[in-house]
mmCIF file of C-alpha atoms in Angstrom:
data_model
loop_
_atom_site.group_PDB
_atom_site.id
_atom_site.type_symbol
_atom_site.label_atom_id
_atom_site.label_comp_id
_atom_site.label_asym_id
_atom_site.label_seq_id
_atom_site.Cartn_x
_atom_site.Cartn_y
_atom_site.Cartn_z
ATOM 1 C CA UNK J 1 18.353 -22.665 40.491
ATOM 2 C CA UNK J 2 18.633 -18.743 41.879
ATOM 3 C CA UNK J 3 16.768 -18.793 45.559
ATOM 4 C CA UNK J 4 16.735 -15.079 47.697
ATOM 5 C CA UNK J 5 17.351 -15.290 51.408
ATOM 6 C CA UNK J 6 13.687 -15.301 51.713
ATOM 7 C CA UNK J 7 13.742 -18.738 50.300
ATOM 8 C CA UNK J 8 15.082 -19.939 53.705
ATOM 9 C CA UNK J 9 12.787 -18.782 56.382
ATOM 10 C CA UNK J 10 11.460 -21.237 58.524
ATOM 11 C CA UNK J 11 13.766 -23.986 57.393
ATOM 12 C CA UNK J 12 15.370 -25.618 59.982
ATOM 13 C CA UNK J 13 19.096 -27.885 59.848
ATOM 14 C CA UNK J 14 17.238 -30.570 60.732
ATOM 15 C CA UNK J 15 15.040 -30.742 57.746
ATOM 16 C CA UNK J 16 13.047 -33.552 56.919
ATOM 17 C CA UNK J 17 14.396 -32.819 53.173
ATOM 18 C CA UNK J 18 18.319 -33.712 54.344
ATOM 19 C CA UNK J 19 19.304 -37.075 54.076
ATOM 20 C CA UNK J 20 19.285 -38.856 57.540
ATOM 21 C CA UNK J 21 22.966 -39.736 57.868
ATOM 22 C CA UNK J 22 24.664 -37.327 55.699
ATOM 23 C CA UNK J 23 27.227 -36.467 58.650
ATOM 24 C CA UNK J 24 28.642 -40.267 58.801
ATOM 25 C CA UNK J 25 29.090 -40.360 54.964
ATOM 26 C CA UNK J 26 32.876 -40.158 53.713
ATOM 27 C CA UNK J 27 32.757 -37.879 51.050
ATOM 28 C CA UNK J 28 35.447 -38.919 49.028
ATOM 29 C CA UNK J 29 33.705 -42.648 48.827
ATOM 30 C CA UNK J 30 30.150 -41.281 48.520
ATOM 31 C CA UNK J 31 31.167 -39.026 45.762
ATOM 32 C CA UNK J 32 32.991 -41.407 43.898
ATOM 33 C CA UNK J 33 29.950 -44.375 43.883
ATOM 34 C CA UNK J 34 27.769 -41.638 43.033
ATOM 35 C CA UNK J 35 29.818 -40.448 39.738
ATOM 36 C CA UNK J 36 30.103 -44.063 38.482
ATOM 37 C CA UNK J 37 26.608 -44.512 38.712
ATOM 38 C CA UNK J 38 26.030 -41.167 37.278
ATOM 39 C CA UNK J 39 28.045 -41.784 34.381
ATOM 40 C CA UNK J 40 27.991 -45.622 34.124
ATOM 41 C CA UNK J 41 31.664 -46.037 34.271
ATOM 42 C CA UNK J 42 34.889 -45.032 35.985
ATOM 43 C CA UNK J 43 35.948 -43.498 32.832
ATOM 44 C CA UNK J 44 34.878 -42.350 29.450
ATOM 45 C CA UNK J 45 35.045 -44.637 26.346
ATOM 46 C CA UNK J 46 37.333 -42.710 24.939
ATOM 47 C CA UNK J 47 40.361 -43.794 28.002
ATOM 48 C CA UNK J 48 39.441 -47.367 27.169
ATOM 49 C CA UNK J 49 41.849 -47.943 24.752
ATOM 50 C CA UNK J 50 44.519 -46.917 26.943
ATOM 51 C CA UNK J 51 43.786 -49.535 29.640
ATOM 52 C CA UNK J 52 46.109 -52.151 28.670
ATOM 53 C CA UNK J 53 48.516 -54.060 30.697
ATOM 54 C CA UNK J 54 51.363 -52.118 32.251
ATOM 55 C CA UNK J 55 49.921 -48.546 31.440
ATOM 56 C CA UNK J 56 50.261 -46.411 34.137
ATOM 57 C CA UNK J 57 47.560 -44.472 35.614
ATOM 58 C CA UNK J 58 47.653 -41.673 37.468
ATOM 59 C CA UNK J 59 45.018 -40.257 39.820
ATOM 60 C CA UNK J 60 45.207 -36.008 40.847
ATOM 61 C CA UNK J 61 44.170 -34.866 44.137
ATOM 62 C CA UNK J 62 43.003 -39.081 45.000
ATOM 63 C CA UNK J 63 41.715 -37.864 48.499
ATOM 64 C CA UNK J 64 41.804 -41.239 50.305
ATOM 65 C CA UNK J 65 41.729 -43.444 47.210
ATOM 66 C CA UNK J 66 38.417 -44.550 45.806
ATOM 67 C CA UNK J 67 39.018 -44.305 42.021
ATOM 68 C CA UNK J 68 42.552 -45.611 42.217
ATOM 69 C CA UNK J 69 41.541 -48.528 44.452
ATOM 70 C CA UNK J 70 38.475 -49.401 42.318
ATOM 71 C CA UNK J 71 39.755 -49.198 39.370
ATOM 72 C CA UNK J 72 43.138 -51.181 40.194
ATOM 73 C CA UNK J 73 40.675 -53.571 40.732
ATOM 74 C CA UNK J 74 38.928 -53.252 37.315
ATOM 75 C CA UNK J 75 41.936 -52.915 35.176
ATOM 76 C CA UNK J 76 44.291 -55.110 37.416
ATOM 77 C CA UNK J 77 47.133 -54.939 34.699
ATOM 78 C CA UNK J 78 47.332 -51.691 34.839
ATOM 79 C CA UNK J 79 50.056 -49.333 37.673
ATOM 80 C CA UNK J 80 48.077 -47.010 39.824
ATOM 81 C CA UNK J 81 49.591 -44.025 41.119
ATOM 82 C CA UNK J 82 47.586 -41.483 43.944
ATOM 83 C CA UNK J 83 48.914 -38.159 44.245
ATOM 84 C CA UNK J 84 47.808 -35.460 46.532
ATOM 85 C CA UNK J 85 49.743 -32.544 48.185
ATOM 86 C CA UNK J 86 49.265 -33.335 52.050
ATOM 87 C CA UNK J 87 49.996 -37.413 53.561
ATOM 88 C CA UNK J 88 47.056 -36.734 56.040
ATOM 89 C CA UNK J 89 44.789 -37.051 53.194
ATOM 90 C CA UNK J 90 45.975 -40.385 51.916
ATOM 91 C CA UNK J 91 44.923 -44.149 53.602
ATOM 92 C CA UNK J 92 47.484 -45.246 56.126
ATOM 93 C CA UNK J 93 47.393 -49.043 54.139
ATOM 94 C CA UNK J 94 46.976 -49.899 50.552
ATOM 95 C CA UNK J 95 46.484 -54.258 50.021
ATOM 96 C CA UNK J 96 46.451 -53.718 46.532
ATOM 97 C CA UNK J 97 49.800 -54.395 44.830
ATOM 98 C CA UNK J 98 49.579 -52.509 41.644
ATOM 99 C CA UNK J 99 48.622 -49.168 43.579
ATOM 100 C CA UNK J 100 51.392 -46.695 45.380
ATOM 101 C CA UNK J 101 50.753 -43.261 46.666
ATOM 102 C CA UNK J 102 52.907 -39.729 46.481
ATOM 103 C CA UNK J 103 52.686 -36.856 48.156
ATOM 104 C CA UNK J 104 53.233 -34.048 45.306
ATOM 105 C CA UNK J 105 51.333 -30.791 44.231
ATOM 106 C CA UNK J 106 50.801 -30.412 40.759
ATOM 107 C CA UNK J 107 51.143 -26.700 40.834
ATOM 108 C CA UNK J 108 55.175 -27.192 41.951
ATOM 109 C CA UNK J 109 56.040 -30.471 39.522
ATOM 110 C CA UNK J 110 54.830 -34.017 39.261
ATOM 111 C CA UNK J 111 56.849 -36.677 40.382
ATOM 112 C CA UNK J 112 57.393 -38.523 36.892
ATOM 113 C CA UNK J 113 59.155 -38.272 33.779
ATOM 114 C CA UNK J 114 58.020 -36.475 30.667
ATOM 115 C CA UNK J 115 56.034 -38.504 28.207
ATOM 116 C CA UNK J 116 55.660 -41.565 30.837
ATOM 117 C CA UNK J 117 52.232 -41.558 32.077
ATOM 118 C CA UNK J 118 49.281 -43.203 29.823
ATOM 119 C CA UNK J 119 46.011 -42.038 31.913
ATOM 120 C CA UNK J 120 45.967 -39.045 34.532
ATOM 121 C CA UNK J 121 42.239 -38.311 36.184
ATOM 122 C CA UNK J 122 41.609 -35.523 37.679
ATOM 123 C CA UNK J 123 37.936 -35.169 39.530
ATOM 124 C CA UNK J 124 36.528 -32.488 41.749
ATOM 125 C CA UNK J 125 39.006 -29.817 41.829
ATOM 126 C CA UNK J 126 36.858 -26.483 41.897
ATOM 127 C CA UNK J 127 38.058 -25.666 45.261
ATOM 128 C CA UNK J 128 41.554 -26.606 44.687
ATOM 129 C CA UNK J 129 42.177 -24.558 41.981
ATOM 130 C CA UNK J 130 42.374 -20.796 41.340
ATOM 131 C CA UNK J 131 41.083 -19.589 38.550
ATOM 132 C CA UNK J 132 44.613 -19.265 36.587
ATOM 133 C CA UNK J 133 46.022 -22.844 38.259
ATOM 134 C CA UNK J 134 44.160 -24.864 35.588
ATOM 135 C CA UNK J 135 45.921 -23.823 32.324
ATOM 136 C CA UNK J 136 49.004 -24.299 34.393
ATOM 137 C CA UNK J 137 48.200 -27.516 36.359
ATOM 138 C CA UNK J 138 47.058 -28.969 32.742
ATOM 139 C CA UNK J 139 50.219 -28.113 31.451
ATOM 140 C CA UNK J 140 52.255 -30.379 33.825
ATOM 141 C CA UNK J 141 50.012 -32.836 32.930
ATOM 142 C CA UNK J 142 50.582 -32.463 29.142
ATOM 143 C CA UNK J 143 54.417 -32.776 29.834
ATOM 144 C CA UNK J 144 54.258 -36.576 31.793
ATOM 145 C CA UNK J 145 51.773 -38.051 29.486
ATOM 146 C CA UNK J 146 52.890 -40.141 26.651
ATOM 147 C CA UNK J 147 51.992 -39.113 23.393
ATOM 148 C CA UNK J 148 48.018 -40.267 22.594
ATOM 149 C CA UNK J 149 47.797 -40.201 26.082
ATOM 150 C CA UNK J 150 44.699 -39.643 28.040
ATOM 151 C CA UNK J 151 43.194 -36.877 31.187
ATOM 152 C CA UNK J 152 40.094 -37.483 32.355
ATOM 153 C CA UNK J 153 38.191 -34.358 33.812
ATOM 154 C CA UNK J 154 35.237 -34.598 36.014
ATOM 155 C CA UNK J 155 33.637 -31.362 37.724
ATOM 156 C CA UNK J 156 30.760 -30.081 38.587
ATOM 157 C CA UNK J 157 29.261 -26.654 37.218
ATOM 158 C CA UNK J 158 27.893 -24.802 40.177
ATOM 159 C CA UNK J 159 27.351 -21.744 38.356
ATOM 160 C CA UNK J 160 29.281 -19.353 41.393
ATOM 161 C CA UNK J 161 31.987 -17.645 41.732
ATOM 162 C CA UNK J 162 33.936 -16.748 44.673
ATOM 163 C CA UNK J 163 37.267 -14.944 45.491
ATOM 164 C CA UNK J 164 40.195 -16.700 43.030
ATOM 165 C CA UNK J 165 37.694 -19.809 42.643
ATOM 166 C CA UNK J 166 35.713 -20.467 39.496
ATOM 167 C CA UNK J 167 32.212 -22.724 40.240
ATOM 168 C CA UNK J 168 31.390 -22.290 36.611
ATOM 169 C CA UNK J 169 34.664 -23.755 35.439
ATOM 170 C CA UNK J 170 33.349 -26.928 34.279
ATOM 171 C CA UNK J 171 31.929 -25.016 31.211
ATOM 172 C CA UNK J 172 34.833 -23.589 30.245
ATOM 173 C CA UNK J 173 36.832 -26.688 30.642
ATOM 174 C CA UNK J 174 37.180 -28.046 26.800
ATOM 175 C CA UNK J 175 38.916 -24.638 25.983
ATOM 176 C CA UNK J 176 40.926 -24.674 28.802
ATOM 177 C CA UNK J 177 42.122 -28.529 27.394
ATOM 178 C CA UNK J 178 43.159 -27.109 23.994
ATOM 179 C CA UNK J 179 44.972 -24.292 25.096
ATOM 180 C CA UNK J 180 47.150 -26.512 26.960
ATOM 181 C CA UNK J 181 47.870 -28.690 24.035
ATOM 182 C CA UNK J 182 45.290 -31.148 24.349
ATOM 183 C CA UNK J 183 42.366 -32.157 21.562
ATOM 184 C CA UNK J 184 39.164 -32.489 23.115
ATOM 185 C CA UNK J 185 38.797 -36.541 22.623
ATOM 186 C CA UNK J 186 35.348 -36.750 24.609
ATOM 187 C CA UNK J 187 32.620 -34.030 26.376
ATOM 188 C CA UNK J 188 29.699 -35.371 28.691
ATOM 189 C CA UNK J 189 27.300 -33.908 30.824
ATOM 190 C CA UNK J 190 24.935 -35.755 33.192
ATOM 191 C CA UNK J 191 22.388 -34.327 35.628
ATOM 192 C CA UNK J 192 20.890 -35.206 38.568
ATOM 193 C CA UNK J 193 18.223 -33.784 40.395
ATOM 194 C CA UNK J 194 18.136 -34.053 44.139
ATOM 195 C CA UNK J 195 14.610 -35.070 44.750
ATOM 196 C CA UNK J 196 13.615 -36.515 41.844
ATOM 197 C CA UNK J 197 16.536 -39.044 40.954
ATOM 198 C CA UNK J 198 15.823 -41.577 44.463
ATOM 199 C CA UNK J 199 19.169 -42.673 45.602
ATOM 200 C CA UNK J 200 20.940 -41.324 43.355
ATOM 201 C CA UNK J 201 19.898 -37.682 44.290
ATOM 202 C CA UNK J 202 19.761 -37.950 47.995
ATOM 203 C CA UNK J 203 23.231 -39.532 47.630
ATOM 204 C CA UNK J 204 24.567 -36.157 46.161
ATOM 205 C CA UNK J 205 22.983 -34.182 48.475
ATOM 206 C CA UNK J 206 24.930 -35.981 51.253
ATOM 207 C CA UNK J 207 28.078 -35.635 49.044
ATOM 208 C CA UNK J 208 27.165 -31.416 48.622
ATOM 209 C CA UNK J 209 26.492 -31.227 52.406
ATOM 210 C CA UNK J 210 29.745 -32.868 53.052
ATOM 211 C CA UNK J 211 31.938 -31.390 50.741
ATOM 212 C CA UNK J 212 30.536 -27.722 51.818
ATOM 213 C CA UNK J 213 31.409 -28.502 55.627
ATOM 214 C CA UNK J 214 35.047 -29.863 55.124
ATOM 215 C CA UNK J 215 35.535 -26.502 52.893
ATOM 216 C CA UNK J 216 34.153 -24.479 55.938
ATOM 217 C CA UNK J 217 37.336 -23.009 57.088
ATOM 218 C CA UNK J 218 37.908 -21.377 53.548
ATOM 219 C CA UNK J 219 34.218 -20.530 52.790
ATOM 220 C CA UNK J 220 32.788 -19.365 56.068
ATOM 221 C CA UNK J 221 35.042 -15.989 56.532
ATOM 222 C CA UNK J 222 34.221 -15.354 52.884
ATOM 223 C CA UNK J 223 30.959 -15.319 53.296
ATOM 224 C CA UNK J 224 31.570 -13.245 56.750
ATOM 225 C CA UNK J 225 30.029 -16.053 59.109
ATOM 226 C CA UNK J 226 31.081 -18.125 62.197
ATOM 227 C CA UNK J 227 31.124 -21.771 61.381
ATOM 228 C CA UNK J 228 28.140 -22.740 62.750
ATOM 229 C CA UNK J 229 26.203 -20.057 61.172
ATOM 230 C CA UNK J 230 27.801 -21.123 58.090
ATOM 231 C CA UNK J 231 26.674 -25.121 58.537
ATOM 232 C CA UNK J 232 23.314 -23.605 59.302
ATOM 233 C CA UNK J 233 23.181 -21.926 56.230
ATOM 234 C CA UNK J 234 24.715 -24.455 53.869
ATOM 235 C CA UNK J 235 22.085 -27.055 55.611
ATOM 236 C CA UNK J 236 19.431 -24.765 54.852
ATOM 237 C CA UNK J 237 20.313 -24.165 51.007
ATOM 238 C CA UNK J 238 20.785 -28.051 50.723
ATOM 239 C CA UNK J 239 17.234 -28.700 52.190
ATOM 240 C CA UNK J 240 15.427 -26.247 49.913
ATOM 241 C CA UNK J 241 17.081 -27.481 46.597
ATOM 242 C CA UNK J 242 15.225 -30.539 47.673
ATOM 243 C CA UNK J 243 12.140 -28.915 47.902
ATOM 244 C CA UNK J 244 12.269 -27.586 44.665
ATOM 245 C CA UNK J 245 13.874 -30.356 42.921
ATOM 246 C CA UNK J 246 17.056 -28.382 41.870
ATOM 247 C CA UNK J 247 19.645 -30.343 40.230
ATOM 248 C CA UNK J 248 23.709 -30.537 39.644
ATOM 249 C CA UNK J 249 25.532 -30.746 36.435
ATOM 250 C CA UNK J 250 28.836 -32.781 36.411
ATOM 251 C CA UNK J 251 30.849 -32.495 33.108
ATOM 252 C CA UNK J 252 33.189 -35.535 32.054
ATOM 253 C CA UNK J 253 36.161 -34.039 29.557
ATOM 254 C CA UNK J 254 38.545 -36.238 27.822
ATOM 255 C CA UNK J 255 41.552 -34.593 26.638
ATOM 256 C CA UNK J 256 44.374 -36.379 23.912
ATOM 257 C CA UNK J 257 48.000 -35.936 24.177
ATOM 258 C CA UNK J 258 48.655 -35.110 20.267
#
């Protein structure tokens, strides 16, 4: 959807189009139950076969854990790993027994052995990495899966682009996988419109209002404003793709260790 500036006027933060509550929503949680209902699944058929009992799975950039801790649930035989570069991200307790967390960055090294990982996953990670990070990050992730070995790549395509970061990445994401020695095993798309698709689509504009405002500190001197004239903004962008019924595209890739 292109809007002008013009699109805006007269729109105020409070917007009867913004969901109600979107402050209180934890945007790692939201996000995640929003992409399995999206897609119908924690993962793509094609990881399935990879799911058996002590395969270990790996989770990229796990935020506070969502899709580790649900699936360790799911696929209970299976090891669960989190990793993510900064301990303040991660939950201070984990019950589950077949789930550990490790504070790494995938742009230095992984902390496991080549060829000993069976799934890695890998969601949301536009504004994590630059533009010539992914062929690199994908890389390390090449070297610790076992061979026929699985990544699972979920992003959105924002169709932006900004500084280093790529919003239209998600498009380019299959050639990306085979250039770092991967086959493409499995490509989905699924969108969702924000007025139109009920829960579903207020429930991602909650997870877009959220995810814009804990980027703030990055974003708002790019776009040379203060932070509250950058919430404003971001508030006021959110509330008129609900007017109009605009609508997100998240891309699911499957890569294959050869």
């Amino acid at each position: 959807m292109t809007t002008r500036s013009s699109d805006y006027a007269g729109v105020q933060s409070n917007s009867q189009f913004l969901p109600y509550n979107w402050e209180d929503e934890d945007r790692f949680y939201t996000l995640h139950f929003a992409l399995r209902d999206l897609f119908s699944s924690n993962v793509m058929p094609a990881v399935l076969p990879r799911l058996i009992k002590g395969a270990c799975v790996v989770d990229i950039g796990c935020g506070n854990g969502p899709w580790i801790t649900d699936m360790a649930t799911q696929y209970s035989e299976c090891e669960y790993v989190g990793v993510e570069p900064s301990v303040d991200m991660l939950p201070e307790a984990m019950p589950l027994p077949n789930v550990r967390f490790e504070v790494a960055d995938i742009m230095d090294k992984l902390p496991f052995e080549s060829n000993s990982v069976d799934v890695v996953h890998i969601r949301a990670q536009g504004l994590q990495f630059k533009k010539e990070e992914w062929v690199k990050a994908l890389r390390e992730v090449y070297r610790v899966l076992k061979p026929g070995g699985m990544v699972q790549l979920l992003e959105l395509h924002n169709a932006v682009s900004l500084g280093n970061l790529d919003y239209d990445i998600a498009t380019k994401l299959g050639p990306i996988l085979e250039e770092s020695g991967f086959q493409l095993a499995q490509l989905k798309k699924k969108k969702v419109h924000f007025a139109s698709d009920g829960r579903l689509g207020e429930t991602f504009v909650a997870v877009t209002l959220r995810t814009f405002q804990a980027a703030q500190d990055f974003l708002a001197p790019l776009m040379g404003l203060d932070i509250d004239d950058y919430r404003h903004r971001v508030e006021m962008v959110c509330a008129q793709c609900v007017k109009h019924n605009a609508h997100l595209t998240w891309y699911a890739y499957v890569g294959k260790k050869p």
